[in-house]
Coordinates of C-alpha atoms and ligand atoms in Angstrom, one line a residue:
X896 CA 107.3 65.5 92.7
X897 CA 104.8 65.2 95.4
X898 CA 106.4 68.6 96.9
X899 CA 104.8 70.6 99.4
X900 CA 104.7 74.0 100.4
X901 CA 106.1 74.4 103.4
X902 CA 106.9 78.1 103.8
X903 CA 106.0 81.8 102.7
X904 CA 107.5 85.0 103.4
X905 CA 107.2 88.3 102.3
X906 CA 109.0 91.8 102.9
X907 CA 108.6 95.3 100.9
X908 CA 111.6 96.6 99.1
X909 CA 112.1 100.3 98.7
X910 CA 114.2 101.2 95.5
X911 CA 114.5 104.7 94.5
X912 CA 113.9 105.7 91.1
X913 CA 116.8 107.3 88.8
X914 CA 114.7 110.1 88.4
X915 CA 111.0 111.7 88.9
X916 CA 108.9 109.2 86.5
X917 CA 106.1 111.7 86.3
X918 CA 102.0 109.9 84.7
X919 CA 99.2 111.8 84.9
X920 CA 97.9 109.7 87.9
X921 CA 101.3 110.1 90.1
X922 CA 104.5 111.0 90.3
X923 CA 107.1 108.3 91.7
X924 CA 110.4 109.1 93.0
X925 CA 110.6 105.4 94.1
X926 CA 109.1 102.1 93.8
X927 CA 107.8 99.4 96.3
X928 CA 108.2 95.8 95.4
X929 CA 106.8 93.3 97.1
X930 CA 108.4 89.9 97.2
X931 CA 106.6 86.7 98.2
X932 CA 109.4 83.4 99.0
X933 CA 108.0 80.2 99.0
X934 CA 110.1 77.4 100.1
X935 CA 108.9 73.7 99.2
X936 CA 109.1 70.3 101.5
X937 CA 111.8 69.7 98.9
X938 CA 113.7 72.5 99.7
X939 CA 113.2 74.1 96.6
X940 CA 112.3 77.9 96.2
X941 CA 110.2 80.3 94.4
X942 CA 109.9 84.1 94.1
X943 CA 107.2 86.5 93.2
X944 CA 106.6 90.5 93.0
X945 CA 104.0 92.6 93.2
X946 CA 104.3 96.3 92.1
X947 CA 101.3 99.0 92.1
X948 CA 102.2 102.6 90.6
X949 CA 102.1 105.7 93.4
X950 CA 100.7 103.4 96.1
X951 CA 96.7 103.5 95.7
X952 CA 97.4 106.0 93.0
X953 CA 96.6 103.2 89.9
X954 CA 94.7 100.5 91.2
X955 CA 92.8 99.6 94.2
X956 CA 96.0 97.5 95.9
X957 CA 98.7 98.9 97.7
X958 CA 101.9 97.2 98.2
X959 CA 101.6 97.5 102.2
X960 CA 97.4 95.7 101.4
X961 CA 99.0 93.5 98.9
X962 CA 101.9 92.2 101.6
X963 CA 99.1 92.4 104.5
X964 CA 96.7 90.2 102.4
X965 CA 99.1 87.5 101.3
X966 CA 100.7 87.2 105.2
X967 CA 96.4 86.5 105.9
X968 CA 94.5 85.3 103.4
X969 CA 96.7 84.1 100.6
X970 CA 99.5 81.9 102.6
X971 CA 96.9 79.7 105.0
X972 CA 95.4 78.7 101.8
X973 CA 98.8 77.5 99.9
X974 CA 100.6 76.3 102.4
X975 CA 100.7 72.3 103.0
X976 CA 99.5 72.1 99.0
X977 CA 101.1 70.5 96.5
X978 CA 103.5 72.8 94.1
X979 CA 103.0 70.5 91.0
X980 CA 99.9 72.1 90.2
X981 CA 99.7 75.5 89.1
X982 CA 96.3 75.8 88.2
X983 CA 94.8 73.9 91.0
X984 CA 96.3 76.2 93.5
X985 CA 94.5 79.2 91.5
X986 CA 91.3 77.4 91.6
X987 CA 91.6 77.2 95.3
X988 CA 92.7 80.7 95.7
X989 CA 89.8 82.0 93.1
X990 CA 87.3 80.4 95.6
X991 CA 88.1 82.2 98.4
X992 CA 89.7 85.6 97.2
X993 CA 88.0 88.2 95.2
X994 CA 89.7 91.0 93.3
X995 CA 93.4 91.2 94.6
X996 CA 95.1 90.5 90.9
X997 CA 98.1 91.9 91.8
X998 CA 98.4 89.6 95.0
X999 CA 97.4 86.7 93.3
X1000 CA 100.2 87.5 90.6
X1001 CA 102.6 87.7 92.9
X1002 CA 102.1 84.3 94.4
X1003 CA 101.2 82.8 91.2
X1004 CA 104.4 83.7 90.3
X1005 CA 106.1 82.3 92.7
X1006 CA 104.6 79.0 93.0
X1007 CA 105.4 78.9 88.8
X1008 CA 109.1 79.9 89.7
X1009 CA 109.3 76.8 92.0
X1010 CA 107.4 74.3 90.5
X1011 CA 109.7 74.8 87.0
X1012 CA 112.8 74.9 89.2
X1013 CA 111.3 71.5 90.9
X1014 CA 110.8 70.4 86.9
X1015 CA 114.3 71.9 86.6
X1016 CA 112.8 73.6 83.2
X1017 CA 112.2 77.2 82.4
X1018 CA 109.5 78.8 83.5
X1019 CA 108.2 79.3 80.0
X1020 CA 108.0 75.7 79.4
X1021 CA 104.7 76.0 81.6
X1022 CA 102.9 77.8 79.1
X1023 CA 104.6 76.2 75.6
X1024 CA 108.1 77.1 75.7
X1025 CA 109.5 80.2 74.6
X1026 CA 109.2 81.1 70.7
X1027 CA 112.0 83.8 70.9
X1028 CA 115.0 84.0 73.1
X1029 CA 114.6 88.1 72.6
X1030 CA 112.4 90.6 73.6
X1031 CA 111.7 94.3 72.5
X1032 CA 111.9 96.9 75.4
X1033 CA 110.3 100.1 74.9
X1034 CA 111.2 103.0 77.3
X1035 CA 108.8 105.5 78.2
X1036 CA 109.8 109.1 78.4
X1037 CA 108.4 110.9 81.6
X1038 CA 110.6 113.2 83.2
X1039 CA 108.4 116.1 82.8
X1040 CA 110.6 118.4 81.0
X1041 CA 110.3 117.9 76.5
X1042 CA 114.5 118.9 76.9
X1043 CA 115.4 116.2 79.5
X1044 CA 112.8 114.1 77.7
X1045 CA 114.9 114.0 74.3
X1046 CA 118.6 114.2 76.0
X1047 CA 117.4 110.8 77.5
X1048 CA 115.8 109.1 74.2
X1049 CA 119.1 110.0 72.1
X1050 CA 121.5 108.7 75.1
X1051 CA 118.7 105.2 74.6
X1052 CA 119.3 105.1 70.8
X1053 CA 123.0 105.7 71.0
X1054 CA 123.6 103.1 73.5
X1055 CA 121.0 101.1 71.4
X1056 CA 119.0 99.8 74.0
X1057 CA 115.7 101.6 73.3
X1058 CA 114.5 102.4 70.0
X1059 CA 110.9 102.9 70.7
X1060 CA 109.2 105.2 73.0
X1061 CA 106.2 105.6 74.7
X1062 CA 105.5 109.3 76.4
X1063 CA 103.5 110.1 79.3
X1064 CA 100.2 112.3 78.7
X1065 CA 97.7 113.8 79.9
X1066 CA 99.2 116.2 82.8
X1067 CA 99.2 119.1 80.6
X1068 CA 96.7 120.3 78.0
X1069 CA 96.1 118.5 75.0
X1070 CA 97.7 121.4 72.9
X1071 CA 101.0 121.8 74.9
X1072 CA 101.4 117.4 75.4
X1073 CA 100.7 117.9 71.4
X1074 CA 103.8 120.9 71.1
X1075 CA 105.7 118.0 73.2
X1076 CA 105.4 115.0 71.7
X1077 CA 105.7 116.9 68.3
X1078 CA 109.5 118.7 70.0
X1079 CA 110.4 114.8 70.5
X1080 CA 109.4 113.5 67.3
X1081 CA 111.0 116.4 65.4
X1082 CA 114.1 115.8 67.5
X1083 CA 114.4 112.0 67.1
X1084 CA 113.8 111.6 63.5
X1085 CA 110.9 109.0 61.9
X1086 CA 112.8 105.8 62.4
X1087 CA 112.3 105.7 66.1
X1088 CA 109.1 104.2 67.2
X1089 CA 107.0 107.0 69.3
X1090 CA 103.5 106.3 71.3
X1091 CA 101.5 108.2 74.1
X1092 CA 100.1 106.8 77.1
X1093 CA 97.2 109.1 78.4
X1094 CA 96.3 106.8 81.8
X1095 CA 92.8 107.5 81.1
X1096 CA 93.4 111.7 81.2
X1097 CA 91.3 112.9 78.6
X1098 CA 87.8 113.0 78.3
X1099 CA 86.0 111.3 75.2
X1100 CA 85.6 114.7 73.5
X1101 CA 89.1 115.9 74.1
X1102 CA 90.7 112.6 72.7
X1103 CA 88.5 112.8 69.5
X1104 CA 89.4 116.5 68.8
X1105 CA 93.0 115.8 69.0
X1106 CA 93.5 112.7 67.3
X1107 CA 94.4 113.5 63.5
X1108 CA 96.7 116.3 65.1
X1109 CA 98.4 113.3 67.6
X1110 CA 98.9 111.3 64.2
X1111 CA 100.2 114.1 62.5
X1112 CA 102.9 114.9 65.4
X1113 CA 104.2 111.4 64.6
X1114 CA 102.2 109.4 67.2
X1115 CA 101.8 105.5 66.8
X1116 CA 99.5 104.2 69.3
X1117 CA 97.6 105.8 71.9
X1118 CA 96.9 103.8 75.1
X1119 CA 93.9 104.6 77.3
X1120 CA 93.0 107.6 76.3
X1121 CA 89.8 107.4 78.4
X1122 CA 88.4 106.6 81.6
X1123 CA 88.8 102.7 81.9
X1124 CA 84.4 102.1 82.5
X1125 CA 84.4 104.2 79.1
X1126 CA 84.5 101.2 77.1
X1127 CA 81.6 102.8 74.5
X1128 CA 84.3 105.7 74.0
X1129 CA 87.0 103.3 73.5
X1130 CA 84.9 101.4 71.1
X1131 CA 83.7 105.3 69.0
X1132 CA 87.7 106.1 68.9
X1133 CA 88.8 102.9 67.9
X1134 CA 86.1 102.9 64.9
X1135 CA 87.3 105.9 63.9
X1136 CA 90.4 104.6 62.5
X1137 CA 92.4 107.9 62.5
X1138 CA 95.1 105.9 65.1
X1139 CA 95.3 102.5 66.6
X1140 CA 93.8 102.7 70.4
X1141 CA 95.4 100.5 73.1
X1142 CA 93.5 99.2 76.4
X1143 CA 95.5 99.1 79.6
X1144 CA 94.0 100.0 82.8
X1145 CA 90.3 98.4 81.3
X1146 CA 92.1 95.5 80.6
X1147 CA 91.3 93.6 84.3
X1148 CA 91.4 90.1 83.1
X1149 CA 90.2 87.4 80.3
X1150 CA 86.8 88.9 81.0
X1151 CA 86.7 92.2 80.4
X1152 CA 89.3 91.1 77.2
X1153 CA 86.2 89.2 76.2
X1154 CA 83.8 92.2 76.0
X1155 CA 86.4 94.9 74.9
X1156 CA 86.9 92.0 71.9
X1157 CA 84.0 91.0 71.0
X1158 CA 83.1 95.3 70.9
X1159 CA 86.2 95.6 69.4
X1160 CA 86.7 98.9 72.1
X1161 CA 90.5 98.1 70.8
X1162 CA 92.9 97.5 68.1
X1163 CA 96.0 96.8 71.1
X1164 CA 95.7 94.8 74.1
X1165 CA 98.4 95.6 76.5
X1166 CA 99.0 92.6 78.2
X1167 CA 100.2 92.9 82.5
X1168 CA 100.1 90.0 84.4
X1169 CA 99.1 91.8 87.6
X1170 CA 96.6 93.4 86.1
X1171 CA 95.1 90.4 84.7
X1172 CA 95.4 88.6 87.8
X1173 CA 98.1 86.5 87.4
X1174 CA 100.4 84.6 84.4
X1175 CA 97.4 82.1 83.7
X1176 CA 94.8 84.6 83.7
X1177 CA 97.1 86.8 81.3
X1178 CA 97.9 83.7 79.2
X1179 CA 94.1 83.3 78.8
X1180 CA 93.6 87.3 77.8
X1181 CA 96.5 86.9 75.2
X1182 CA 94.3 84.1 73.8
X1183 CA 91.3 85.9 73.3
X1184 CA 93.3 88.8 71.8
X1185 CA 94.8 86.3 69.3
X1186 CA 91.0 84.8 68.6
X1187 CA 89.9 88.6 68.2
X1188 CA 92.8 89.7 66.0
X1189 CA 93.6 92.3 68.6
X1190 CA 97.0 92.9 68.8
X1191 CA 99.3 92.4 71.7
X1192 CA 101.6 94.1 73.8
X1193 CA 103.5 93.6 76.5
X1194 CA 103.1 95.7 79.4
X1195 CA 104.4 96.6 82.6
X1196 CA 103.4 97.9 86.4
X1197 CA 106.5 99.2 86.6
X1198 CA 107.7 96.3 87.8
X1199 CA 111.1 95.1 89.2
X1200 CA 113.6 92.7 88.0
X1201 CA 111.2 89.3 89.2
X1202 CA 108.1 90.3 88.1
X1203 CA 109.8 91.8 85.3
X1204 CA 111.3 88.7 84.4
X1205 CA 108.2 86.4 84.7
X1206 CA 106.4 88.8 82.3
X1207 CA 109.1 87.9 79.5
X1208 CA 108.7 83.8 79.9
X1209 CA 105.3 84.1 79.3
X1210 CA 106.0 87.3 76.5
X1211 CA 108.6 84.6 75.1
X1212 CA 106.0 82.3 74.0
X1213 CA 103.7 84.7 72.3
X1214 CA 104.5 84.3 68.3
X1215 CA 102.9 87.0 67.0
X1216 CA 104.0 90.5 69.9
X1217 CA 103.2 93.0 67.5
X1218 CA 103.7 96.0 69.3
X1219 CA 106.9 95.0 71.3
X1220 CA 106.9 95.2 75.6
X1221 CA 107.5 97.6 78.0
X1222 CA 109.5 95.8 80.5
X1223 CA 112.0 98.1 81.5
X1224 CA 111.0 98.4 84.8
X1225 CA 113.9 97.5 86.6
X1226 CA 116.2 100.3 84.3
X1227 CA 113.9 103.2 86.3
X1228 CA 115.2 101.6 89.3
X1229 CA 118.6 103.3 90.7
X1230 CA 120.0 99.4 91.9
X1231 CA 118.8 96.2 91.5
X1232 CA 118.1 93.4 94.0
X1233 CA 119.6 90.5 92.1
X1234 CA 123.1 88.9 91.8
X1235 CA 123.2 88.7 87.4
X1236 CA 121.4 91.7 86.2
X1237 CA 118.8 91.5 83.5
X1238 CA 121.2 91.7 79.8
X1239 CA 119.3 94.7 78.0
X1240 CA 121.1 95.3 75.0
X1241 CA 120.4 95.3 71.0
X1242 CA 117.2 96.8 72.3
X1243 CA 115.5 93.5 73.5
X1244 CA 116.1 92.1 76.9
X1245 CA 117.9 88.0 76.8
X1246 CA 115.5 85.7 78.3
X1247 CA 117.8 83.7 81.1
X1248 CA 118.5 80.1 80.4
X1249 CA 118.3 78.9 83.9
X1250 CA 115.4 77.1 85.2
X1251 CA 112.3 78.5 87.1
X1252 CA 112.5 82.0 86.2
X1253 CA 116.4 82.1 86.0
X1254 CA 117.4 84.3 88.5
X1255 CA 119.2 84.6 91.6
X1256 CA 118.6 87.3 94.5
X1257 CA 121.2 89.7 95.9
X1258 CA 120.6 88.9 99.7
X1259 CA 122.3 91.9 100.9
X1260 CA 120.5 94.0 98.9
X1261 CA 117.4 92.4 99.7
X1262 CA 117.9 93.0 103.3
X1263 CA 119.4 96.2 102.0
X1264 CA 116.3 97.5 101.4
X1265 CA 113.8 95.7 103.1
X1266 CA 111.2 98.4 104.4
X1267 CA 112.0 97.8 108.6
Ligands
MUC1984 C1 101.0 102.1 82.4 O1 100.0 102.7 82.5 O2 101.2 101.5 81.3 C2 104.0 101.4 82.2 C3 105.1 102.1 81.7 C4 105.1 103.3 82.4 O3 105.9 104.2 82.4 O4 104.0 103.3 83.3 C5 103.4 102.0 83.3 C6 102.0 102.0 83.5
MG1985 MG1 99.3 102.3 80.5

């Protein structure tokens, strides 16, 4: 137990997407994980990933800062620690390292994996256990195109592996993203499950005009409408009542989940544990949520199968996931870099059983497509 670290690596993968995944801040044709190994005196390992969406398209990290900022700042201060505490590594990291939440989720995640395959217990048992073994998966519809758009939701719903949607908004003009997401709806019938995600498009005015017109083309939810400083404007729509508003990108941790709570600027929290800084920090946002009544959800960077899979052990222990998750992230990817896939099916993803995470990488594929 009285493990050290001993070792970290890092490398950028390069995994094409299946097709254009178009937001209305970027357009990816592939995504860029960023895997962070950490190998203890024990000889026990632990994986992380950090993802970003379009490069510095989202957020202020890249994955080429994020890999170049772990290799300097991030692994001098971990290595020679002790795994068997989580929290005090993040303390020490906090001290000296401002901003950089999807670095530090990365190698939070990692050290996590390790230290629960050191406990040989899931990694969920570090924040509880899991309450569900299941976990809803949303997809989110984004090829551009309303045709290609509802060719791919029935092919979900056939298969049954999605049954709830979330569309892509904001690119086009209110009116024509309306005539779209009304297409879809109209298409797909009033059992499936159908919200918008505006990545922060619209202005205040143009959300407010179009709301009762979003609810009435069969919308659910609508995440960030607004700019994410806008938290005023998030507050007015919410207050309005006429649909429930999601944060996401204004979401940056426990402390702006305090303010955008006690404002109520939100009736959904969308819950990312790069976004928030890490799987403690996120654990800690889903608390104030649950002391709020805000609703959760879980979201996604468009993250690949490890991050993807460190998202659900902490989703797994949240009773109450109103809204479902997002973690399909590694189904927009055309291959995969582990041995096991992740089992999608029945419209949840299976939480492995394995310890630590419960996963086991694809070396060849790794190296594969390792950027050179
Ligand atoms: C976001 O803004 O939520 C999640 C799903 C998706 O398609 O994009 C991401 C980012
Ligand atoms: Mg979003």
């Amino acid at each position: 137990m009285d493990q050290k670290i001993i070792e970290v690596n890092t490398c950028i993968v390069d995994i094409p997407t299946i097709r254009p995944h178009k937001m209305s801040v970027a357009t990816m044709q592939h995504q860029s994980l960023v895997l962070v190994r950490i190998r203890t005196s024990g000889d026990t390992e632990g994986v992380g990933e950090a993802t970003t969406i379009g490069g510095l398209n989202y957020g202020p990290e890249s994955p080429e800062s994020i890999k170049t900022n772990i290799d300097t700042y991030f692994a001098p201060l971990i290595l020679g620690q002790p795994i068997a505490s989580p929290l005090a590594l993040r303390g020490r990291i906090n001290k000296a390292i401002k901003g950089n939440h999807f670095a530090k989720s990365a190698i939070e995640t990692a050290v996590c994996d390790a230290y629960a395959n050191v406990l040989g217990v899931p990694l969920a048992a570090l924040f509880g256990g899991a309450v569900r073994s299941h976990i809803p998966v949303a997809w989110t519809l984004a090829s551009g195109d309303t045709q290609t758009d509802i060719r791919e939701a029935e092919q979900m719903l056939e298969s049954r592996r999605h049954n709830v949607f979330k569309l892509k908004v904001g690119l086009r003009s209110p009116k024509d993203d309306i005539r779209h997401i009304a297409s879809i709806r109209q298409a797909l019938g009033a059992d499936v499950s159908i919200r918008i995600d505006v990545n922060q498009g619209w202005s205040e005015t143009q959300a407010r005009s179009n709301l009762q017109a979003l609810a009435d083309a069969g919308v659910e939810l609508i995440e960030q409408p607004v700019h994410e400083k806008n938290i005023d404007g998030l507050q007015r729509l919410t207050a309005l009542g006429v649909l429930p508003i999601m944060a996401d990108e204004s979401l940056k941790g426990p402390e702006d989940g305090f303010v955008l709570a006690a404002k109520r600027c939100a009736d959904v929290f969308a819950i990312k544990i790069e976004q928030a800084g890490g799987l403690y920090a996120a654990k800690d946002l889903i608390a104030i949520a649950q002391a709020a009544d805000v609703a959760l959800y879980g979201g996604t960077m468009l993250e690949g199968s490890v991050s993807t899979l460190a998202a659900a052990h902490l989703f797994s222990t949240i009773e109450d996931l109103e809204w479902g998750t997002e973690l399909f992230g590694p189904l927009l990817l055309k291959d995969d870099i582990l041995a096991e896939p992740l089992d999608y099916n029945d419209f949840c993803l299976k939480l492995p059983e394995g310890p630590g995470l419960g996963l086991t990488l694809d070396e060849d594929k790794v190296r594969f497509y390792t950027r050179k």
